[in-house]
């Protein structure tokens, strides 16, 4: 490894799998050098409900990633999601002391914005994301530092979570001897992994359809302006098949992944599939269209709920010019793009992790969008913070993050 590269690890704690992604970050970009995954059974709808099971799964995923990357992982950027996630848009104002905006003015106005958000004891702030700044009367400012003016206003999107959920994630990591550098909203990470430049600029809806939840983030003018979580995901499709076909969950999962389609009309009516039965009964042979008939209403329900959420956001259609990007494991099912386009009435594509090198092919699946995005979030935020300038004596947070990785940089 060259001396001017750093290791950043994303830990996606999902409902169906834990994924640890190791990225080597340098001036040339991000190279993926390790991936470890393990089935996850300790979460329900994106929230940790069994610490021991989750700890074991994190342990296994991180160990596998360490072996592939040939490094020791000590610090992670961990993902958070679930129905407890809430968000709001607010603003804060500060006086610019020297008549020219300094980084300290920006820090102060962001701190004021954070403090305007009065939260009950059981909730905490995950992100304070600037959407734009206003310097005197000039709005739409993305980078206010250096501008002349006497008044600085920040318009921000604040994401909050149930404190217990966030603490349980940190606790699970600590039990694996991992330091959590930051807890990061999972669909925010997915936007960083999947959206291209034009989508970020023109505005797009990112829909991360995981196993337990569907997370929605709207990006406009390169900023997050809306966040919500719909408590439906790929597991609901599997459940519907298991119940509808009276087949074990494992078989339903296999059938869904191999033959599932969210639109009946896309399936060849001649095609047949064998369905193993429960309770020692004989397997049955059914038309593949029957799978579609079970899956289609669920997909329609899912995208209808997504559509209602987008409507609630109240964003004019022209500000979502790029349409929607679906990602997460369940976006891989046949017919999902077509169903989403039909229900949402906008162009839709599947989003895969983009713009990474190294083992890019290994993570080229919508399942790894969050994991790769967590690495990108880590890379951008470690560099973007005031601690981005490594102090020569290795002190400060940057130094401690390096030490936490336990490697010679
Ligand atoms: N080819 C496929 N066809 C249909 N569904 C699929 C396919 N591949 C994966 N899935 C589904 O994707 C889901 C898992 O996706 P993902 O790994 O993104 O979820 P997760 O991150 O573990 O969960 P969450 O984000 O909800 O906490 C499962 O329900 C799985 O059945
Ligand atoms: Mg997920």
Coordinates of C-alpha atoms and ligand atoms in Angstrom, one line a residue:
X1 CA 0.0 0.0 0.0
X2 CA 1.3 3.5 -0.8
X3 CA 2.0 5.8 2.0
X4 CA -0.6 8.4 1.0
X5 CA -3.6 6.0 1.1
X6 CA -5.9 5.3 4.0
X7 CA -8.2 2.4 4.9
X8 CA -11.9 3.0 5.5
X9 CA -14.3 0.3 6.5
X10 CA -18.1 0.4 5.9
X11 CA -20.2 -1.9 8.1
X12 CA -23.7 -2.4 6.7
X13 CA -25.8 -4.0 9.5
X14 CA -28.7 -5.2 7.4
X15 CA -31.8 -7.2 8.2
X16 CA -30.7 -10.2 6.1
X17 CA -26.9 -9.8 5.9
X18 CA -24.0 -8.0 7.5
X19 CA -21.5 -6.7 5.0
X20 CA -18.1 -5.3 5.9
X21 CA -16.4 -3.5 3.0
X22 CA -12.8 -2.4 3.2
X23 CA -11.8 0.5 0.9
X24 CA -8.3 1.9 0.3
X25 CA -8.7 5.6 -0.3
X26 CA -6.1 7.6 -2.1
X27 CA -5.9 10.6 -4.4
X28 CA -7.0 8.3 -7.3
X29 CA -10.2 7.4 -5.6
X30 CA -11.5 4.3 -3.7
X31 CA -10.2 0.8 -4.3
X32 CA -12.3 -2.0 -2.7
X33 CA -9.8 -4.4 -1.2
X34 CA -11.9 -6.6 1.0
X35 CA -15.5 -7.8 1.5
X36 CA -17.0 -10.0 4.2
X37 CA -20.6 -11.0 4.5
X38 CA -22.6 -13.1 6.9
X39 CA -26.3 -13.8 7.2
X40 CA -27.9 -11.6 9.8
X41 CA -30.6 -13.0 12.1
X42 CA -30.5 -10.5 15.0
X43 CA -32.4 -7.6 13.3
X44 CA -36.1 -7.0 12.7
X45 CA -37.0 -4.4 10.0
X46 CA -33.6 -2.8 10.2
X47 CA -33.3 -2.6 14.0
X48 CA -31.1 -4.8 16.2
X49 CA -33.3 -7.0 18.4
X50 CA -30.7 -9.6 19.4
X51 CA -27.3 -8.4 20.4
X52 CA -25.5 -11.7 20.7
X53 CA -26.6 -13.0 17.3
X54 CA -25.7 -9.6 15.7
X55 CA -22.3 -9.6 17.4
X56 CA -21.5 -13.0 16.1
X57 CA -22.5 -12.0 12.5
X58 CA -20.5 -8.8 12.6
X59 CA -17.5 -10.8 13.9
X60 CA -17.7 -13.3 11.1
X61 CA -18.2 -10.6 8.4
X62 CA -15.4 -8.5 9.6
X63 CA -13.0 -11.4 9.9
X64 CA -13.7 -12.4 6.3
X65 CA -13.1 -8.9 5.1
X66 CA -9.9 -8.7 7.1
X67 CA -8.6 -11.9 5.5
X68 CA -9.5 -10.7 2.0
X69 CA -7.9 -7.3 2.6
X70 CA -4.9 -8.6 4.6
X71 CA -5.4 -6.0 7.3
X72 CA -6.7 -5.6 10.8
X73 CA -10.0 -3.7 11.1
X74 CA -10.4 -1.6 14.2
X75 CA -12.7 1.2 13.2
X76 CA -15.9 1.2 11.1
X77 CA -18.5 3.5 9.6
X78 CA -21.7 1.7 10.7
X79 CA -25.1 2.0 9.0
X80 CA -28.4 2.8 10.7
X81 CA -31.9 2.4 9.4
X82 CA -35.4 1.3 10.6
X83 CA -38.9 2.7 11.1
X84 CA -37.6 4.9 14.0
X85 CA -35.7 7.2 11.5
X86 CA -37.2 10.6 11.2
X87 CA -36.1 13.8 9.5
X88 CA -37.0 17.5 9.3
X89 CA -35.9 20.6 7.4
X90 CA -35.0 23.7 9.5
X91 CA -32.8 26.8 9.4
X92 CA -30.5 28.8 11.6
X93 CA -28.8 32.2 11.4
X94 CA -25.6 33.6 12.8
X95 CA -23.8 37.0 12.5
X96 CA -20.6 37.0 10.5
X97 CA -18.1 38.7 12.7
X98 CA -15.4 39.7 10.3
X99 CA -17.7 40.5 7.3
X100 CA -16.2 37.6 5.5
X101 CA -17.5 34.1 6.1
X102 CA -14.9 31.9 7.9
X103 CA -15.0 28.1 8.5
X104 CA -15.7 29.0 12.2
X105 CA -18.9 30.9 11.2
X106 CA -20.1 27.9 9.2
X107 CA -19.3 25.6 12.2
X108 CA -21.2 28.0 14.5
X109 CA -24.3 28.2 12.3
X110 CA -24.4 24.4 11.9
X111 CA -24.1 24.1 15.7
X112 CA -27.0 26.5 16.1
X113 CA -29.1 24.5 13.7
X114 CA -28.3 21.4 15.7
X115 CA -29.4 23.1 18.9
X116 CA -32.7 24.4 17.4
X117 CA -33.8 20.8 17.1
X118 CA -35.4 20.0 20.4
X119 CA -35.6 16.3 20.8
X120 CA -37.2 14.1 23.4
X121 CA -34.7 12.2 25.7
X122 CA -35.0 9.0 23.7
X123 CA -34.0 10.4 20.3
X124 CA -30.7 11.6 18.9
X125 CA -29.4 13.5 15.9
X126 CA -27.7 11.3 13.3
X127 CA -26.9 13.9 10.7
X128 CA -27.2 17.7 10.2
X129 CA -26.9 18.0 6.4
X130 CA -26.7 21.5 4.9
X131 CA -29.0 21.9 1.9
X132 CA -27.9 25.5 1.2
X133 CA -26.6 28.7 2.8
X134 CA -27.9 32.2 2.5
X135 CA -25.2 35.0 2.8
X136 CA -27.0 38.3 3.4
X137 CA -29.8 38.0 0.8
X138 CA -27.9 35.7 -1.6
X139 CA -29.5 32.2 -1.4
X140 CA -28.5 29.0 -3.1
X141 CA -24.9 29.2 -1.8
X142 CA -23.2 25.8 -1.4
X143 CA -19.8 27.0 -0.3
X144 CA -20.1 30.2 1.8
X145 CA -16.5 30.3 3.1
X146 CA -14.8 33.4 1.7
X147 CA -18.0 35.3 0.8
X148 CA -18.5 38.8 2.1
X149 CA -21.5 39.5 4.2
X150 CA -22.8 40.1 7.7
X151 CA -25.4 37.4 8.0
X152 CA -25.1 33.7 7.4
X153 CA -28.1 31.4 7.3
X154 CA -27.9 27.6 7.0
X155 CA -30.8 25.6 5.7
X156 CA -30.4 22.0 6.9
X157 CA -31.9 18.6 6.8
X158 CA -31.7 16.9 10.2
X159 CA -32.0 13.1 10.5
X160 CA -32.8 11.7 13.9
X161 CA -33.0 8.1 15.3
X162 CA -34.1 6.3 18.4
X163 CA -31.2 6.5 20.8
X164 CA -31.5 2.9 21.8
X165 CA -31.2 1.7 18.2
X166 CA -28.1 3.7 17.6
X167 CA -26.6 2.7 21.0
X168 CA -27.3 -1.0 20.2
X169 CA -25.4 -0.7 16.9
X170 CA -22.4 0.9 18.8
X171 CA -22.7 -1.7 21.5
X172 CA -22.6 -4.6 19.0
X173 CA -19.5 -3.1 17.4
X174 CA -17.8 -2.5 20.7
X175 CA -18.4 -6.1 21.7
X176 CA -16.5 -7.0 18.5
X177 CA -13.6 -4.6 19.6
X178 CA -14.6 -2.2 16.8
X179 CA -14.6 1.6 17.3
X180 CA -17.5 3.3 15.5
X181 CA -16.1 6.4 13.7
X182 CA -19.7 7.4 12.8
X183 CA -23.2 6.0 12.6
X184 CA -24.4 6.8 9.1
X185 CA -27.9 6.7 7.6
X186 CA -27.9 3.7 5.3
X187 CA -29.8 5.2 2.4
X188 CA -27.6 8.3 2.5
X189 CA -24.6 5.9 2.1
X190 CA -26.5 4.3 -0.8
X191 CA -26.9 7.6 -2.6
X192 CA -23.1 8.2 -2.4
X193 CA -22.5 4.8 -3.9
X194 CA -25.1 4.8 -6.7
X195 CA -26.1 8.2 -7.9
X196 CA -24.1 9.7 -10.7
X197 CA -23.2 13.4 -11.0
X198 CA -26.2 14.4 -13.2
X199 CA -28.6 12.7 -10.8
X200 CA -27.1 14.4 -7.8
X201 CA -27.4 17.7 -9.6
X202 CA -30.8 17.4 -11.3
X203 CA -32.5 15.7 -8.4
X204 CA -33.4 12.0 -7.9
X205 CA -35.1 9.6 -5.5
X206 CA -33.0 6.8 -4.1
X207 CA -35.1 3.8 -3.1
X208 CA -33.1 1.2 -1.2
X209 CA -35.2 -2.0 -1.0
X210 CA -33.6 -4.2 1.5
X211 CA -34.8 -7.3 3.3
X212 CA -36.7 -5.6 6.1
X213 CA -37.2 -2.0 5.0
X214 CA -37.4 0.3 2.0
X215 CA -35.4 3.4 2.7
X216 CA -36.1 6.6 0.6
X217 CA -33.9 9.6 0.3
X218 CA -34.5 12.5 -2.1
X219 CA -31.5 14.4 -3.4
X220 CA -31.9 17.8 -4.9
X221 CA -29.1 20.1 -6.0
X222 CA -26.5 17.7 -4.5
X223 CA -28.2 17.8 -1.0
X224 CA -30.5 15.5 0.9
X225 CA -33.8 17.2 1.3
X226 CA -36.1 14.3 2.4
X227 CA -35.6 11.0 4.2
X228 CA -38.2 8.3 5.2
X229 CA -38.4 4.6 5.8
X230 CA -41.2 2.3 4.6
X231 CA -41.4 -0.9 6.8
X232 CA -41.7 -3.3 3.8
X233 CA -38.9 -5.1 2.0
X234 CA -37.8 -8.3 0.3
X235 CA -38.7 -10.5 3.2
X236 CA -42.4 -9.6 2.7
X237 CA -42.1 -11.0 -0.9
X238 CA -40.6 -14.2 0.4
X239 CA -43.3 -14.5 3.1
X240 CA -46.0 -14.1 0.6
X241 CA -44.6 -16.9 -1.6
X242 CA -44.1 -19.2 1.4
X243 CA -47.7 -18.7 2.5
X244 CA -49.3 -18.6 -1.0
X245 CA -47.5 -21.7 -2.2
X246 CA -47.3 -23.5 1.2
X247 CA -43.6 -24.0 0.8
X248 CA -40.8 -23.6 3.4
X249 CA -39.2 -20.1 3.7
X250 CA -35.9 -21.3 2.3
X251 CA -37.6 -22.6 -0.8
X252 CA -39.7 -19.5 -1.2
X253 CA -36.5 -17.4 -1.1
X254 CA -34.8 -19.6 -3.7
X255 CA -37.9 -19.5 -6.0
X256 CA -38.2 -15.7 -5.6
X257 CA -34.5 -15.1 -6.5
X258 CA -34.5 -17.5 -9.5
X259 CA -38.0 -17.1 -10.9
X260 CA -39.6 -14.1 -9.2
X261 CA -41.1 -11.3 -11.2
X262 CA -43.0 -8.2 -10.0
X263 CA -45.1 -8.0 -13.2
X264 CA -47.1 -11.0 -14.3
X265 CA -47.3 -9.8 -17.9
X266 CA -43.5 -10.1 -18.2
X267 CA -43.6 -13.9 -17.5
X268 CA -43.8 -16.5 -20.2
X269 CA -47.1 -18.3 -19.5
X270 CA -45.7 -21.6 -20.7
X271 CA -42.9 -21.6 -18.2
X272 CA -43.3 -24.0 -15.2
X273 CA -41.4 -24.3 -11.9
X274 CA -41.3 -27.0 -9.3
X275 CA -42.4 -26.1 -5.8
X276 CA -41.4 -28.3 -2.8
X277 CA -44.2 -28.7 -0.3
X278 CA -44.2 -28.7 3.5
X279 CA -45.3 -31.6 5.7
X280 CA -44.0 -34.4 3.5
X281 CA -46.5 -33.7 0.7
X282 CA -45.4 -34.1 -2.9
X283 CA -43.8 -31.2 -4.7
X284 CA -46.1 -29.4 -7.1
X285 CA -45.4 -28.0 -10.6
X286 CA -46.9 -24.6 -11.2
X287 CA -46.8 -22.0 -13.9
X288 CA -44.2 -19.3 -13.2
X289 CA -47.0 -16.8 -13.7
X290 CA -48.5 -17.9 -10.4
X291 CA -45.3 -16.6 -8.7
X292 CA -45.8 -13.3 -10.4
X293 CA -49.5 -13.2 -9.4
X294 CA -48.4 -13.5 -5.7
X295 CA -45.5 -11.0 -6.0
X296 CA -47.1 -8.4 -8.2
X297 CA -49.6 -7.0 -5.6
X298 CA -46.9 -6.7 -3.0
X299 CA -44.6 -4.8 -5.4
X300 CA -47.5 -2.5 -6.3
X301 CA -48.2 -1.9 -2.6
X302 CA -44.5 -1.2 -2.0
X303 CA -44.2 1.4 -4.8
X304 CA -47.5 2.9 -3.9
X305 CA -46.3 3.6 -0.4
X306 CA -43.0 4.9 -1.9
X307 CA -45.1 7.2 -4.2
X308 CA -47.1 8.5 -1.3
X309 CA -43.9 9.3 0.6
X310 CA -42.5 11.2 -2.4
X311 CA -45.7 13.1 -2.6
X312 CA -45.5 14.0 1.2
X313 CA -42.1 15.4 0.5
X314 CA -43.9 18.1 -1.6
X315 CA -41.0 18.4 -4.1
X316 CA -42.0 19.8 -7.5
X317 CA -41.7 17.1 -10.3
X318 CA -39.2 19.2 -12.3
X319 CA -36.8 19.0 -9.3
X320 CA -36.7 15.3 -9.6
X321 CA -35.7 15.3 -13.3
X322 CA -33.5 12.2 -13.1
X323 CA -36.3 10.0 -11.7
X324 CA -35.7 7.2 -9.3
X325 CA -32.9 4.8 -8.7
X326 CA -33.8 1.5 -7.0
X327 CA -31.1 -0.4 -5.1
X328 CA -30.8 -2.9 -2.3
X329 CA -31.0 -6.7 -2.8
X330 CA -34.7 -6.7 -3.6
X331 CA -34.3 -4.3 -6.5
X332 CA -32.7 -7.2 -8.4
X333 CA -36.0 -9.0 -8.9
X334 CA -37.3 -9.1 -12.4
X335 CA -40.0 -6.5 -13.2
X336 CA -39.2 -4.2 -10.3
X337 CA -37.9 -1.4 -12.6
X338 CA -41.0 -1.7 -14.8
X339 CA -43.4 -1.8 -11.8
X340 CA -41.7 1.2 -10.2
X341 CA -42.0 3.2 -13.5
X342 CA -45.6 2.3 -13.8
X343 CA -46.6 3.3 -10.2
X344 CA -44.3 6.2 -9.7
X345 CA -44.6 7.6 -13.2
X346 CA -41.0 8.5 -13.6
X347 CA -37.9 6.9 -15.2
X348 CA -36.4 4.2 -13.0
X349 CA -33.1 2.4 -13.1
X350 CA -31.3 -0.1 -10.8
X351 CA -28.4 1.5 -8.9
X352 CA -25.1 -0.5 -8.4
X353 CA -22.0 0.7 -6.5
X354 CA -20.1 2.9 -9.0
X355 CA -16.8 4.7 -9.3
X356 CA -14.8 2.2 -7.3
X357 CA -11.7 0.3 -8.3
X358 CA -10.0 -2.8 -6.9
X359 CA -12.5 -5.6 -6.3
X360 CA -15.2 -3.6 -8.0
X361 CA -16.7 -6.7 -9.6
X362 CA -17.1 -8.4 -6.2
X363 CA -19.2 -5.6 -4.8
X364 CA -21.1 -5.0 -8.1
X365 CA -24.5 -5.9 -6.7
X366 CA -27.3 -3.7 -5.3
X367 CA -26.9 -5.6 -2.0
X368 CA -23.6 -3.8 -1.5
X369 CA -24.6 -0.2 -2.3
X370 CA -24.9 0.7 1.4
X371 CA -21.6 -1.0 2.3
X372 CA -19.7 0.7 -0.5
X373 CA -21.5 4.0 0.2
X374 CA -20.4 3.8 3.9
X375 CA -16.8 3.7 2.7
X376 CA -17.4 6.7 0.5
X377 CA -19.0 8.6 3.3
X378 CA -16.0 7.8 5.5
X379 CA -13.6 8.9 2.8
X380 CA -15.4 12.2 2.2
X381 CA -16.0 13.0 5.8
X382 CA -12.7 12.2 7.2
X383 CA -11.1 14.4 4.5
X384 CA -13.8 17.0 4.6
X385 CA -13.6 17.8 8.3
X386 CA -11.2 20.2 9.8
X387 CA -9.3 17.1 10.9
X388 CA -8.6 16.4 7.2
X389 CA -5.2 18.0 7.5
X390 CA -3.2 15.3 9.2
X391 CA -1.4 16.7 12.1
X392 CA 2.3 16.0 11.9
X393 CA 2.5 14.5 15.3
X394 CA -0.5 12.2 14.6
X395 CA -2.6 13.7 17.3
X396 CA -6.3 14.7 16.9
X397 CA -9.1 12.6 15.5
X398 CA -7.4 11.9 12.2
X399 CA -4.4 10.5 14.0
X400 CA -6.5 8.5 16.3
X401 CA -8.5 7.0 13.4
X402 CA -5.2 6.0 11.9
X403 CA -4.1 4.4 15.1
X404 CA -7.4 2.7 15.5
X405 CA -6.8 0.9 12.1
X406 CA -3.7 -0.4 13.7
X407 CA -1.7 -0.1 10.4
X408 CA 1.3 1.9 9.3
X409 CA 0.1 4.5 6.9
Ligands
LIG1 N1 -32.2 -11.8 -7.3 C1 -33.1 -11.4 -6.4 N2 -34.4 -11.4 -6.6 C2 -35.2 -11.0 -5.6 N3 -34.9 -10.7 -4.4 C3 -33.6 -10.7 -4.1 C4 -32.6 -11.1 -5.0 N4 -31.4 -11.0 -4.5 C5 -31.6 -10.6 -3.2 N5 -32.9 -10.4 -3.0 C6 -33.6 -10.0 -1.7 O1 -33.0 -8.8 -1.2 C7 -33.2 -8.8 0.2 C8 -31.9 -8.4 0.9 O2 -31.4 -7.2 0.4 P1 -30.3 -6.4 1.2 O3 -29.1 -7.3 1.3 O4 -30.1 -5.1 0.5 O5 -31.0 -6.2 2.6 P2 -30.5 -5.8 4.0 O6 -29.5 -4.7 3.9 O7 -30.0 -7.1 4.7 O8 -31.8 -5.4 4.7 P3 -32.3 -4.0 5.2 O9 -31.6 -2.9 4.4 O10 -33.8 -4.0 5.0 O11 -31.9 -3.9 6.7 C9 -33.7 -10.1 0.6 O12 -35.1 -10.0 0.9 C10 -33.5 -11.0 -0.6 O13 -34.4 -12.0 -0.8
LIG2 MG1 -29.8 -2.6 3.7

